[in-house]
mmCIF file with all atom_site columns, C-alpha atoms in Angstrom:
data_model
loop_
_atom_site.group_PDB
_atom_site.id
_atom_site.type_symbol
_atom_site.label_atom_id
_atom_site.label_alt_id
_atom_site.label_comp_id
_atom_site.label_asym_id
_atom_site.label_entity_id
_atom_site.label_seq_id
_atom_site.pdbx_PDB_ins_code
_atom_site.Cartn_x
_atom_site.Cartn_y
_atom_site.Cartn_z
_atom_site.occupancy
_atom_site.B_iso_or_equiv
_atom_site.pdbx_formal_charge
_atom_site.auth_seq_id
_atom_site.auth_comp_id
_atom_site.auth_asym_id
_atom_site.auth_atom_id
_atom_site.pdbx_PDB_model_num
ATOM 1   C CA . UNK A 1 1   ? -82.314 44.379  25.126 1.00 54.00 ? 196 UNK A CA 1
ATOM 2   C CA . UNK A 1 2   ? -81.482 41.447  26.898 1.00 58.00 ? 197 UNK A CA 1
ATOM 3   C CA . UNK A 1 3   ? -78.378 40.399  24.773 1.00 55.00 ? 198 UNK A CA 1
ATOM 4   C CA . UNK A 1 4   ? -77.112 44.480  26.453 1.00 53.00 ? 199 UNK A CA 1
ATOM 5   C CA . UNK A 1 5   ? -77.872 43.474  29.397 1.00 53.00 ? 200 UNK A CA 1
ATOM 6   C CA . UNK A 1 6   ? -76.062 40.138  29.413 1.00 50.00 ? 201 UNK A CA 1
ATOM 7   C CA . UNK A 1 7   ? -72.855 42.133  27.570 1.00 51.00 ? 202 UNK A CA 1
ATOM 8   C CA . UNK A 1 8   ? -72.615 44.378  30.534 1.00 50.00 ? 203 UNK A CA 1
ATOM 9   C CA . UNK A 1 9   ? -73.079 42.128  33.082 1.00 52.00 ? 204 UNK A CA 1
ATOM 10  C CA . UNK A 1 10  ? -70.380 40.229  31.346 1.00 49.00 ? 205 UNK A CA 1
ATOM 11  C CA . UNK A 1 11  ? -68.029 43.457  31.397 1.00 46.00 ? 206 UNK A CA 1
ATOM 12  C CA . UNK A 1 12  ? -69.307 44.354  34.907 1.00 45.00 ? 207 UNK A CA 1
ATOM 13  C CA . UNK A 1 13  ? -68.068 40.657  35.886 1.00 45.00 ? 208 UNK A CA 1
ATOM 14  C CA . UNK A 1 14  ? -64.888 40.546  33.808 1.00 45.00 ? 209 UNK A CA 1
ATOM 15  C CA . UNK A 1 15  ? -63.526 43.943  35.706 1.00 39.00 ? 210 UNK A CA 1
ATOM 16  C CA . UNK A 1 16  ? -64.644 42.778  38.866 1.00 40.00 ? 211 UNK A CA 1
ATOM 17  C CA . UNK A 1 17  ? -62.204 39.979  38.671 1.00 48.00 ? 212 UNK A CA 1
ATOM 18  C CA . UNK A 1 18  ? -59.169 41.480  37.270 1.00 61.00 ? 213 UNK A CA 1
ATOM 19  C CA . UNK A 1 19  ? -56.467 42.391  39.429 1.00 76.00 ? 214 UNK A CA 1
ATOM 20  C CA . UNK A 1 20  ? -56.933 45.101  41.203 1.00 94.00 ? 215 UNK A CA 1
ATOM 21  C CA . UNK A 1 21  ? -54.574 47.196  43.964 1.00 95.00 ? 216 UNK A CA 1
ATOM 22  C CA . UNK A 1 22  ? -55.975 47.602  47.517 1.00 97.00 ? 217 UNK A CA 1
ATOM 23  C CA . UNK A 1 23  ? -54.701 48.794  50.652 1.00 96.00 ? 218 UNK A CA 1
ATOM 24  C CA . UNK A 1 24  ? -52.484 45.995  53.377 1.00 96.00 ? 219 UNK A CA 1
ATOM 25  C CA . UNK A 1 25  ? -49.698 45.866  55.530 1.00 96.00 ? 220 UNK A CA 1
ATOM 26  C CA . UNK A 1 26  ? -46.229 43.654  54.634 1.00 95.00 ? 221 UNK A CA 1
ATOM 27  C CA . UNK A 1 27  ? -43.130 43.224  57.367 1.00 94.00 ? 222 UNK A CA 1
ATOM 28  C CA . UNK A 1 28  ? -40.125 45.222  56.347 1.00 92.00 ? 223 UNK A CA 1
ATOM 29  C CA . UNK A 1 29  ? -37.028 46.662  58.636 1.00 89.00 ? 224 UNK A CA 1
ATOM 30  C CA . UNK A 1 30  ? -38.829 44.482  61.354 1.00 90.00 ? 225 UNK A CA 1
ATOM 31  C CA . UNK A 1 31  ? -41.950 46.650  61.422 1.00 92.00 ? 226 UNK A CA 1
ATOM 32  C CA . UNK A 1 32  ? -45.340 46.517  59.860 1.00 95.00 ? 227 UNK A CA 1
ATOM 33  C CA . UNK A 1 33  ? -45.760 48.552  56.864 1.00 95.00 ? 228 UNK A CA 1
ATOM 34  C CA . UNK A 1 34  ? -48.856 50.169  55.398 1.00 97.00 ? 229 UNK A CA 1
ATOM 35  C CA . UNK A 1 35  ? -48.375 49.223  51.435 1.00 97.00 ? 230 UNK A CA 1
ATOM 36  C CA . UNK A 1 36  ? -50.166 48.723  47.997 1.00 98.00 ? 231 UNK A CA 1
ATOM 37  C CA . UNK A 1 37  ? -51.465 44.842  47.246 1.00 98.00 ? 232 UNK A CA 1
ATOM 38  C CA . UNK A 1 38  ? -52.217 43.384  44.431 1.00 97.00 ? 233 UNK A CA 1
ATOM 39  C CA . UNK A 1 39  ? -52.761 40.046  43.281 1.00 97.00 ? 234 UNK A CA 1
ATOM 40  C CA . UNK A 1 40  ? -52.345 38.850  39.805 1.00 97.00 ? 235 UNK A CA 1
ATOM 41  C CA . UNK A 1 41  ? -53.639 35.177  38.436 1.00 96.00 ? 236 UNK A CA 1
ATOM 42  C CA . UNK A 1 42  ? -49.357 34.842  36.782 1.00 96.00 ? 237 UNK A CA 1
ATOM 43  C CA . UNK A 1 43  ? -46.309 33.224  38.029 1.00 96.00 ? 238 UNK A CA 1
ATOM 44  C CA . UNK A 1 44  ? -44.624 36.048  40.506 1.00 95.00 ? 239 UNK A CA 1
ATOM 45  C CA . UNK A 1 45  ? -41.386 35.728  37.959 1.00 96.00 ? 240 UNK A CA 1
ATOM 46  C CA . UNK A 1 46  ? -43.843 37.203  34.991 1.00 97.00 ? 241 UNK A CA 1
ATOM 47  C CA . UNK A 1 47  ? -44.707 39.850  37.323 1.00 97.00 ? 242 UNK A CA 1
ATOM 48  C CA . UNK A 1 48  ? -41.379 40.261  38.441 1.00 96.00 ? 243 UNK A CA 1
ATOM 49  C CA . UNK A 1 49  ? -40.162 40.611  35.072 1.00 96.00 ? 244 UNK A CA 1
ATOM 50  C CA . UNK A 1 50  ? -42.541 43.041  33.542 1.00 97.00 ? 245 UNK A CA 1
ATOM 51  C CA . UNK A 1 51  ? -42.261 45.097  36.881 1.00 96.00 ? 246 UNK A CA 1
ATOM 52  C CA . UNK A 1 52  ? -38.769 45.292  36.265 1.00 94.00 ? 247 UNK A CA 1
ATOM 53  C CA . UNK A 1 53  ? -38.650 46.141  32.504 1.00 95.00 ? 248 UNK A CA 1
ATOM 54  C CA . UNK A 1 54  ? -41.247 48.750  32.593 1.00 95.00 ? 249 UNK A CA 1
ATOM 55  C CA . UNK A 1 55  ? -39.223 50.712  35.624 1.00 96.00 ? 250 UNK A CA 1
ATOM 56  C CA . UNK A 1 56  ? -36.129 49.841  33.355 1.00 95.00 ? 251 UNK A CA 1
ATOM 57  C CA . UNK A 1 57  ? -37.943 51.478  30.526 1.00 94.00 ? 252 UNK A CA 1
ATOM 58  C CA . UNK A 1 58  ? -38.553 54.595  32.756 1.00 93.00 ? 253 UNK A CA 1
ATOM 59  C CA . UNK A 1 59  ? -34.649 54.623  33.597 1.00 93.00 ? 254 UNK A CA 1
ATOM 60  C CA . UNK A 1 60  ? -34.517 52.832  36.946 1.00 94.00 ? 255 UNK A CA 1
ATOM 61  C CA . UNK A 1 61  ? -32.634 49.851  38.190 1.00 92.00 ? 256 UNK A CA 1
ATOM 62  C CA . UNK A 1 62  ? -33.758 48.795  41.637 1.00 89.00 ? 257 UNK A CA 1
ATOM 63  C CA . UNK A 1 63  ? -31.567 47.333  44.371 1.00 91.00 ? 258 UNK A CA 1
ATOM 64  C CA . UNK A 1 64  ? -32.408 43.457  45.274 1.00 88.00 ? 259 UNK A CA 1
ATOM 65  C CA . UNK A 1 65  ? -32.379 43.212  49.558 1.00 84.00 ? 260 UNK A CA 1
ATOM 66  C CA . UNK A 1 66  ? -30.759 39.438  49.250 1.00 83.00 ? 261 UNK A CA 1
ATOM 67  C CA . UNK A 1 67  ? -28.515 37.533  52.350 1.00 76.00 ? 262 UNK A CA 1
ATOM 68  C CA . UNK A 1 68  ? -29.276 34.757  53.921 1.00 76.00 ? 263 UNK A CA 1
ATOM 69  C CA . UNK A 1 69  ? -30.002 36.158  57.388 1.00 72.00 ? 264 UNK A CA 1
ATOM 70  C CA . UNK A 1 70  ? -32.139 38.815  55.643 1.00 82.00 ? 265 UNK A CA 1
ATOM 71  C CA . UNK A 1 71  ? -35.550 39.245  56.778 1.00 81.00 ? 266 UNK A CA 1
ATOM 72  C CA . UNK A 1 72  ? -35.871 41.607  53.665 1.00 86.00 ? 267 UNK A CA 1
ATOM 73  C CA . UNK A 1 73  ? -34.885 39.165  50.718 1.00 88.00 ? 268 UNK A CA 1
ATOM 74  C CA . UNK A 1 74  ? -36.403 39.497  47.608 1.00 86.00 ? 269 UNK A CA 1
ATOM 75  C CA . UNK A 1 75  ? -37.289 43.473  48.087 1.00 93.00 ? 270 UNK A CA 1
ATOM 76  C CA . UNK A 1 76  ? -36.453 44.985  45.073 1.00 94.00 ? 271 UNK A CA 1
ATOM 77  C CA . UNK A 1 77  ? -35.877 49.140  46.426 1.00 94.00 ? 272 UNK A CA 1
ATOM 78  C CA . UNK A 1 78  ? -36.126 51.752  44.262 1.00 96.00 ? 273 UNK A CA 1
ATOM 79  C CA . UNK A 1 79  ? -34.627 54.838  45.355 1.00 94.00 ? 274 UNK A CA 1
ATOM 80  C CA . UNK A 1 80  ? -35.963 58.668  44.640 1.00 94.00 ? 275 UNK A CA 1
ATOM 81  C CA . UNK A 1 81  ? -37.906 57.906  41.866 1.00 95.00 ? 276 UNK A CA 1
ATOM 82  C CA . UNK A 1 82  ? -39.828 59.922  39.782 1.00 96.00 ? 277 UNK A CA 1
ATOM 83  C CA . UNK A 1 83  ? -42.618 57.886  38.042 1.00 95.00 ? 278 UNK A CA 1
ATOM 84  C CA . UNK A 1 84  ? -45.410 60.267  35.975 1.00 94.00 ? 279 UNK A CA 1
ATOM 85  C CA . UNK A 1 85  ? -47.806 57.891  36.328 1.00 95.00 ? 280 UNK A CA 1
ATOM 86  C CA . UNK A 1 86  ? -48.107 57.960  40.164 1.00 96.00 ? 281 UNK A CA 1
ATOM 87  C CA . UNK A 1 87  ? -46.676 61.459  41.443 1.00 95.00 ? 282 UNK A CA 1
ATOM 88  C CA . UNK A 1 88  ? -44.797 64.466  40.556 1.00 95.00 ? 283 UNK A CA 1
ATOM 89  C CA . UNK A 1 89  ? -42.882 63.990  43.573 1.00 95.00 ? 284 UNK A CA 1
ATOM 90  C CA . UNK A 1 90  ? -39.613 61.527  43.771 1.00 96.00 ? 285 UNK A CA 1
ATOM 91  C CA . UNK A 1 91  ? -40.246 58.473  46.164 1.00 97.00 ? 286 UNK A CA 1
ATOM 92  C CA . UNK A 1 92  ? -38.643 55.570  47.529 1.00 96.00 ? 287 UNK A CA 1
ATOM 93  C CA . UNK A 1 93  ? -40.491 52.403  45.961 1.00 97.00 ? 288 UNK A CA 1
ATOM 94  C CA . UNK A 1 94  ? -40.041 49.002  47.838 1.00 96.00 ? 289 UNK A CA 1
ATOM 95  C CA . UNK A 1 95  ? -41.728 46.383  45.980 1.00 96.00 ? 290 UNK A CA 1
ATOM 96  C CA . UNK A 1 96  ? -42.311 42.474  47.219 1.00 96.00 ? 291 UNK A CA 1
ATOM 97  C CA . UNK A 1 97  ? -43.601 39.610  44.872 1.00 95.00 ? 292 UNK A CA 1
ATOM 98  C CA . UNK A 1 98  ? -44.213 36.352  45.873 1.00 92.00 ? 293 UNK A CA 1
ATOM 99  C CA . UNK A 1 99  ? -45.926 33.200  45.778 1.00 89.00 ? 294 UNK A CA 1
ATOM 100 C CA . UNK A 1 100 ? -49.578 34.020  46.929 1.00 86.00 ? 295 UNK A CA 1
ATOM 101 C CA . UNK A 1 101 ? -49.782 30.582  48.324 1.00 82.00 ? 296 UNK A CA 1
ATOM 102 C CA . UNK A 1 102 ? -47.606 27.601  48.675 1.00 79.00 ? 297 UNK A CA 1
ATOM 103 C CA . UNK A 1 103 ? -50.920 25.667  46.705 1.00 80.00 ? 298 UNK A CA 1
ATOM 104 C CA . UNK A 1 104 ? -50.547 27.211  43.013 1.00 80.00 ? 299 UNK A CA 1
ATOM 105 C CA . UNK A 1 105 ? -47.544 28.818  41.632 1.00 82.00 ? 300 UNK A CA 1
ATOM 106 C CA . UNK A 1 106 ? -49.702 30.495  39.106 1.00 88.00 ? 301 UNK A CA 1
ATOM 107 C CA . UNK A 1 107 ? -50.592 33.564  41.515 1.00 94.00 ? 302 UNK A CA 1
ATOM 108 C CA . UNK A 1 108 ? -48.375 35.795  42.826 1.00 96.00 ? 303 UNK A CA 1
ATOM 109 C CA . UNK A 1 109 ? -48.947 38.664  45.183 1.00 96.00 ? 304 UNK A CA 1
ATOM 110 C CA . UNK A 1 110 ? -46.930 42.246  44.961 1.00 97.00 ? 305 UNK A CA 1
ATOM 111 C CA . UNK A 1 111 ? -46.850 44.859  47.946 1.00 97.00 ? 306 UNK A CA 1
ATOM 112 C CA . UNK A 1 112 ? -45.341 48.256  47.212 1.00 97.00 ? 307 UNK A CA 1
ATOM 113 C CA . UNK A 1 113 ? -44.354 50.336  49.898 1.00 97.00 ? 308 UNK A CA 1
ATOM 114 C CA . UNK A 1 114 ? -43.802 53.808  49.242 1.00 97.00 ? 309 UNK A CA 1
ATOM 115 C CA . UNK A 1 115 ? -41.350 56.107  51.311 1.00 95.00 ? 310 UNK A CA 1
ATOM 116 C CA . UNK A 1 116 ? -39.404 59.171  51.650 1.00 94.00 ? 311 UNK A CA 1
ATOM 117 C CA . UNK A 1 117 ? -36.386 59.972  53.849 1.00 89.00 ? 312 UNK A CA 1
ATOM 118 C CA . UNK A 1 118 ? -37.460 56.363  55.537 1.00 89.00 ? 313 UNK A CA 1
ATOM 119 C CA . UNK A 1 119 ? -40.699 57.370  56.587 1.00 94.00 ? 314 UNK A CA 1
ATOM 120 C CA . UNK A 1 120 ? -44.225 55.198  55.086 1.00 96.00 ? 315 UNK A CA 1
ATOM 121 C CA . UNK A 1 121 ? -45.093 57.354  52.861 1.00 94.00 ? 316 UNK A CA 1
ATOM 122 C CA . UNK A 1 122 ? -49.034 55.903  51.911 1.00 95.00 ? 317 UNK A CA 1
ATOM 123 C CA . UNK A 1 123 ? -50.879 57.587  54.591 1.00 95.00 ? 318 UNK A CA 1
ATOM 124 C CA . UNK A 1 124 ? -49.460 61.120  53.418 1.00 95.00 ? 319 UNK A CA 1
ATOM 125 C CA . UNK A 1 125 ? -50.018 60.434  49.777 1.00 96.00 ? 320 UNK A CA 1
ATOM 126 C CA . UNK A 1 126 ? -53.078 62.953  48.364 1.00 96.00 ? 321 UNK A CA 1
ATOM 127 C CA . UNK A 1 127 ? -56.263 60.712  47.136 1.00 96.00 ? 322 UNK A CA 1
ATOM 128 C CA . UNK A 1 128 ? -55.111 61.460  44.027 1.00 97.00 ? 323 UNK A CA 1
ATOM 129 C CA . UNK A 1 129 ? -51.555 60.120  44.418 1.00 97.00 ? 324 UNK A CA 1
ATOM 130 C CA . UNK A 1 130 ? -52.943 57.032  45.860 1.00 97.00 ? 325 UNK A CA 1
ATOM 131 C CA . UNK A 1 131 ? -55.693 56.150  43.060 1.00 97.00 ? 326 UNK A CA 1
ATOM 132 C CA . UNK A 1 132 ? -52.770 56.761  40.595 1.00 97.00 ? 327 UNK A CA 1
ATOM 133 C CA . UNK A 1 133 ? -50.790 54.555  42.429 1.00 97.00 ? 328 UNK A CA 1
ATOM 134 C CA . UNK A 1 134 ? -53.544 51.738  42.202 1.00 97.00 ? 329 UNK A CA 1
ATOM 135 C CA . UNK A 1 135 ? -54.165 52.397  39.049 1.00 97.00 ? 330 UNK A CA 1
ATOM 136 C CA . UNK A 1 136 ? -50.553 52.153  38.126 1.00 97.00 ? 331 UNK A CA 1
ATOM 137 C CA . UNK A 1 137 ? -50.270 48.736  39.023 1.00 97.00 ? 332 UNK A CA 1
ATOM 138 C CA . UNK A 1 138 ? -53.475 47.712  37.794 1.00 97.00 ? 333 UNK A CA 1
ATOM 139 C CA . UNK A 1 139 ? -52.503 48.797  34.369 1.00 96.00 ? 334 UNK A CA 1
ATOM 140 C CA . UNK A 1 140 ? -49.480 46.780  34.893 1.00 96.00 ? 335 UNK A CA 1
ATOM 141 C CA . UNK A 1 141 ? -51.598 43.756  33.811 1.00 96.00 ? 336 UNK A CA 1
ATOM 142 C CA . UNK A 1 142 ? -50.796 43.711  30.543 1.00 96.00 ? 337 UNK A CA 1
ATOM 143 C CA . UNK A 1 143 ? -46.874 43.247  30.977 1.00 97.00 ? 338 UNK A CA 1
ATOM 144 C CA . UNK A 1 144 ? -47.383 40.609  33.373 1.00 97.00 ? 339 UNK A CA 1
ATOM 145 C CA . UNK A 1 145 ? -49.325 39.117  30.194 1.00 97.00 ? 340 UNK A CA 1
ATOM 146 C CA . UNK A 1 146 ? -45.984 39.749  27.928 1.00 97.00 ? 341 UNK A CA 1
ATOM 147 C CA . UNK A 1 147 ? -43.573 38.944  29.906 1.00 97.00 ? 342 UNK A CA 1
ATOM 148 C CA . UNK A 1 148 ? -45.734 35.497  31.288 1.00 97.00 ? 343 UNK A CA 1
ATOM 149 C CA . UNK A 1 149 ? -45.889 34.492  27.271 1.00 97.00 ? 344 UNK A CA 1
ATOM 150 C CA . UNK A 1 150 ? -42.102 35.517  27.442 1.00 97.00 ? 345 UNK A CA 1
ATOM 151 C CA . UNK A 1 151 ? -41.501 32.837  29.606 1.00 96.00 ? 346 UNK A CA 1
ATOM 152 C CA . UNK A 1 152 ? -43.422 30.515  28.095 1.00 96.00 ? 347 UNK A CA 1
ATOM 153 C CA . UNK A 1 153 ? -42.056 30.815  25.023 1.00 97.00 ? 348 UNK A CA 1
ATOM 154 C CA . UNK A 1 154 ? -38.720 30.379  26.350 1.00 96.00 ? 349 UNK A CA 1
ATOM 155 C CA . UNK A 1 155 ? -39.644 27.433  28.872 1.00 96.00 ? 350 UNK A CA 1
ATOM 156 C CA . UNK A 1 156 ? -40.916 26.018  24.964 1.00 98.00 ? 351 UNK A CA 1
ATOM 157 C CA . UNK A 1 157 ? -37.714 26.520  23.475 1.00 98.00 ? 352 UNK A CA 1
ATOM 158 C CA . UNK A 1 158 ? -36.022 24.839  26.382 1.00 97.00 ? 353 UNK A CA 1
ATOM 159 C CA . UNK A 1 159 ? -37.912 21.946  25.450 1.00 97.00 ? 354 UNK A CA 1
ATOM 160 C CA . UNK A 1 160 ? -37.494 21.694  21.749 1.00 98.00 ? 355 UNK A CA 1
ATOM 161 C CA . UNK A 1 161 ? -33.696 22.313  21.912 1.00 98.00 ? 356 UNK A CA 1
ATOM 162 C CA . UNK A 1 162 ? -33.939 19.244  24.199 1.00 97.00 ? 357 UNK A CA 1
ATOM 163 C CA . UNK A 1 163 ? -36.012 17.205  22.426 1.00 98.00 ? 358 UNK A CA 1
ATOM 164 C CA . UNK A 1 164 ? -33.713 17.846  19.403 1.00 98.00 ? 359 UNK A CA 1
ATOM 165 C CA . UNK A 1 165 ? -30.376 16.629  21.294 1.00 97.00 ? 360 UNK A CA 1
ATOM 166 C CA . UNK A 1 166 ? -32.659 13.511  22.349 1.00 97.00 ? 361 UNK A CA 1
ATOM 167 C CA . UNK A 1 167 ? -33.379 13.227  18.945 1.00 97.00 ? 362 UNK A CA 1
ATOM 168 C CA . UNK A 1 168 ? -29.859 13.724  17.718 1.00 97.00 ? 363 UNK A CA 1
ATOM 169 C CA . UNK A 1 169 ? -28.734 11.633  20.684 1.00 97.00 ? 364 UNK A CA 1
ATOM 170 C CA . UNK A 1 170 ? -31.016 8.623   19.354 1.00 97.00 ? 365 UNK A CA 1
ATOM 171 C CA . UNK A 1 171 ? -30.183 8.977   15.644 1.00 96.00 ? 366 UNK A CA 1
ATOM 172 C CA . UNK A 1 172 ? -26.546 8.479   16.623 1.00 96.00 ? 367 UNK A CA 1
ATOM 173 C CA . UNK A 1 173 ? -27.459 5.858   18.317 1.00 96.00 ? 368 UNK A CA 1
ATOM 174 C CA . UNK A 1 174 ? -28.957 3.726   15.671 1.00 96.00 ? 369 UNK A CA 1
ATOM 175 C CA . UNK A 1 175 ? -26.153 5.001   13.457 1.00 96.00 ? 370 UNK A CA 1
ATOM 176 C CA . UNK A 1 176 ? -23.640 3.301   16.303 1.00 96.00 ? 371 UNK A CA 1
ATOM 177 C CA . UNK A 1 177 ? -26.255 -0.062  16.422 1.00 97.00 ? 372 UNK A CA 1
ATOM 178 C CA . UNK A 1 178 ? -26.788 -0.317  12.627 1.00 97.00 ? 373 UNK A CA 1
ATOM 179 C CA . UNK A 1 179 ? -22.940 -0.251  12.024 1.00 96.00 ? 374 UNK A CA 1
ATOM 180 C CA . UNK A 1 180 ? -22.096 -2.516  14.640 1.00 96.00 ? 375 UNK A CA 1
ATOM 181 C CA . UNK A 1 181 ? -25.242 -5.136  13.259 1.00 97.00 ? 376 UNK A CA 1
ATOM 182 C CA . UNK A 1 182 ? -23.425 -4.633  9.833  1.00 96.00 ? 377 UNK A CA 1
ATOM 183 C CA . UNK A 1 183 ? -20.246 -5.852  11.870 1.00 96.00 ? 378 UNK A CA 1
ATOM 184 C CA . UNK A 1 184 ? -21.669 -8.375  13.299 1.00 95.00 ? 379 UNK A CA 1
ATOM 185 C CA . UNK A 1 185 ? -23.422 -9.986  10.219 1.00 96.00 ? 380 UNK A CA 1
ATOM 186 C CA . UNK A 1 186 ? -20.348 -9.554  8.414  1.00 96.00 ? 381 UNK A CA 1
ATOM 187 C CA . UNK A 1 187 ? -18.668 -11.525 11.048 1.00 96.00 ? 382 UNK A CA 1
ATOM 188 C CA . UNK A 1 188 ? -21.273 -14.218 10.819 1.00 95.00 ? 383 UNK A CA 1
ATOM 189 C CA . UNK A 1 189 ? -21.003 -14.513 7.246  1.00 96.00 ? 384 UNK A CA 1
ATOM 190 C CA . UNK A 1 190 ? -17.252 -15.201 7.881  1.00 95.00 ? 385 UNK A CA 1
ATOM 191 C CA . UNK A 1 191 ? -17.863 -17.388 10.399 1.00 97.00 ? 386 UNK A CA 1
ATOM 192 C CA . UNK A 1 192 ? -19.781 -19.542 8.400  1.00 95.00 ? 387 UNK A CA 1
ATOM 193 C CA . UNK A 1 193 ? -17.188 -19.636 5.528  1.00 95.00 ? 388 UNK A CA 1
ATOM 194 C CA . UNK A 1 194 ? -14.886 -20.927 7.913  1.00 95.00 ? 389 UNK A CA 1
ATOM 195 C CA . UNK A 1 195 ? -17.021 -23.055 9.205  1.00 96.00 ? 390 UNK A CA 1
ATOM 196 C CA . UNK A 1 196 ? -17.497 -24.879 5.699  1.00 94.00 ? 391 UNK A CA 1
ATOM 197 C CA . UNK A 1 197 ? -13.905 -24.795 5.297  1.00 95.00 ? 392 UNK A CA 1
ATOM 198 C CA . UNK A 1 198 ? -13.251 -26.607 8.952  1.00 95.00 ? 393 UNK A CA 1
ATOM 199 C CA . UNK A 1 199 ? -16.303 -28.758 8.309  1.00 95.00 ? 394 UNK A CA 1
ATOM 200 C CA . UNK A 1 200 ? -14.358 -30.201 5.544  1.00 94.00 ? 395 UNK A CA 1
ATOM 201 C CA . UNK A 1 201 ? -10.721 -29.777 7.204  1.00 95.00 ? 396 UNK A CA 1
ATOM 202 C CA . UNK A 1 202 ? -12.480 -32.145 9.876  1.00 94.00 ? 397 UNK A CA 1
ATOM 203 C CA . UNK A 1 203 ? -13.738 -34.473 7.669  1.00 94.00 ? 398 UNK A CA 1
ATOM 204 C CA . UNK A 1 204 ? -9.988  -35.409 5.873  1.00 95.00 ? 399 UNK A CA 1
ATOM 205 C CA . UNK A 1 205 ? -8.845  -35.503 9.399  1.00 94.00 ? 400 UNK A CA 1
ATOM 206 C CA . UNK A 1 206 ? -11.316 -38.095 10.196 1.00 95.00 ? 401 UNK A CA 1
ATOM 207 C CA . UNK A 1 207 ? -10.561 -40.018 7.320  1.00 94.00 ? 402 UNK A CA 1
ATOM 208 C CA . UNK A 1 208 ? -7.330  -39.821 7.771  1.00 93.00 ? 403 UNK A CA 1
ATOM 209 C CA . UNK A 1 209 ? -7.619  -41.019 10.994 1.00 92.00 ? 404 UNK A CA 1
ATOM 210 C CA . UNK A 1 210 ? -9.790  -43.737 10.255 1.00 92.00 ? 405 UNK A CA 1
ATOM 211 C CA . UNK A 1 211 ? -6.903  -44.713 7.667  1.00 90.00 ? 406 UNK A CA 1
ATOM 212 C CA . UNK A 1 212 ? -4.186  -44.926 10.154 1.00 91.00 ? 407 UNK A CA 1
ATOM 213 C CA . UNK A 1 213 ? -5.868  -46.865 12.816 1.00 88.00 ? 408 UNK A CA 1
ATOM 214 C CA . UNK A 1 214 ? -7.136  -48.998 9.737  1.00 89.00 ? 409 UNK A CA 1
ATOM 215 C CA . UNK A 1 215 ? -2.931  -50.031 9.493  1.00 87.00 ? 410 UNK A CA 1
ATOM 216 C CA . UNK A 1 216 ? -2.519  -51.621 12.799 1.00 86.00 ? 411 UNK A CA 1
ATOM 217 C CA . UNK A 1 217 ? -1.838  -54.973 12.995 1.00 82.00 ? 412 UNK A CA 1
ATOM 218 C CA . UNK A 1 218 ? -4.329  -57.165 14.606 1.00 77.00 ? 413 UNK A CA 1
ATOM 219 C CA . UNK A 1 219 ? -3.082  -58.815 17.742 1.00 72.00 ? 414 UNK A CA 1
ATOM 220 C CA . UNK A 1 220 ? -3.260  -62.804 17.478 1.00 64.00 ? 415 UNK A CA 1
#
């Protein structure tokens, strides 16, 4: 009895720290708009990627707000669409993810506003609409999971196809040092031949000097 108790208190737990959607406010067009939050414990470009593929899947390609004067950047607008899983009805989507705080870059936090003919659309959604649009990105969870391993296993490949030209690189390398110590102890071995040769080149010299200044006359 206790071990069930434990196991749902674990489950209880588990859910109660997943991500889930609640209701916030987030600037855009200069004014403050009621919108959809959610924080998830991933890198915002996970969550920006599986966001992105899963409205991709469903036929939409949003429209990035970007400039440098911008107070918009980084909104990614989806106009009149249709998603099942939220409403029968077509809406504008304007979705923000970001950094949560400047502290981690492992949490990122996504607003979605939701609109129609430029009117905030949240307030008019039926309590349906709105727990399907919770829900919605709630279930988004395990893309943000995909696309975060994505990432990973490309940041991973990054770093073995580097590895592998600093391998290659060092390889070459001793190549290079072993051909040029082959070179150089070649050298030697020539240099000491000739050594020997002018050892004994010196020594007849000597001699023959020794000889010749042997031949002068002594001065009475």
């Amino acid at each position: 009895m206790r071990k069930i108790i434990f196991l749902l208190a674990t489950i209880a737990i588990s859910f109660s720290i997943s991500a889930q959607a609640y209701e916030d406010k987030i600037e855009y067009n200069k004014v403050k708009q009621p919108a959809l939050a959610i924080v998830y414990n991933f890198p915002p470009e996970a969550v920006e990627d599986a966001l992105i593929l899963k409205l991709a899947k469903l036929g939409y390609k949003g429209k990035v707000e970007k400039g440098i004067f911008n107070r918009d950047k980084g909104f990614h607008i989806f106009k009149g669409a249709l998603l099942g899983d939220i409403s029968a009805s077509r809406y504008d989507y304007l979705i923000n993810i970001d950094q949560k705080n400047h502290k981690t870059t492992d949490e990122a936090i996504l607003y979605m506003i939701i609109m129609k003919k430029d009117t905030n659309y949240l307030a008019k959604l039926s309590y349906e609409e709105l727990t399907k649009a919770k829900t919605f990105l709630d279930n988004l969870l395990p893309d943000i999971e995909d696309s975060d391993l994505e990432l990973k296993i490309v940041a991973a490949e990054t770093l073995v196809i580097q590895s592998d030209k600093r391998m290659k690189k060092l390889t070459t390398e001793r190549s290079d040092m072993e051909e040029k110590i082959k070179t150089l102890q070649d050298n030697l071995v020539e240099n000491e031949k000739k050594q020997e040769k002018e050892k004994m080149e010196l020594e007849n010299q000597r001699k023959a000097f020794e000889e010749l200044k042997s031949k002068r006359r002594k001065k009475s």
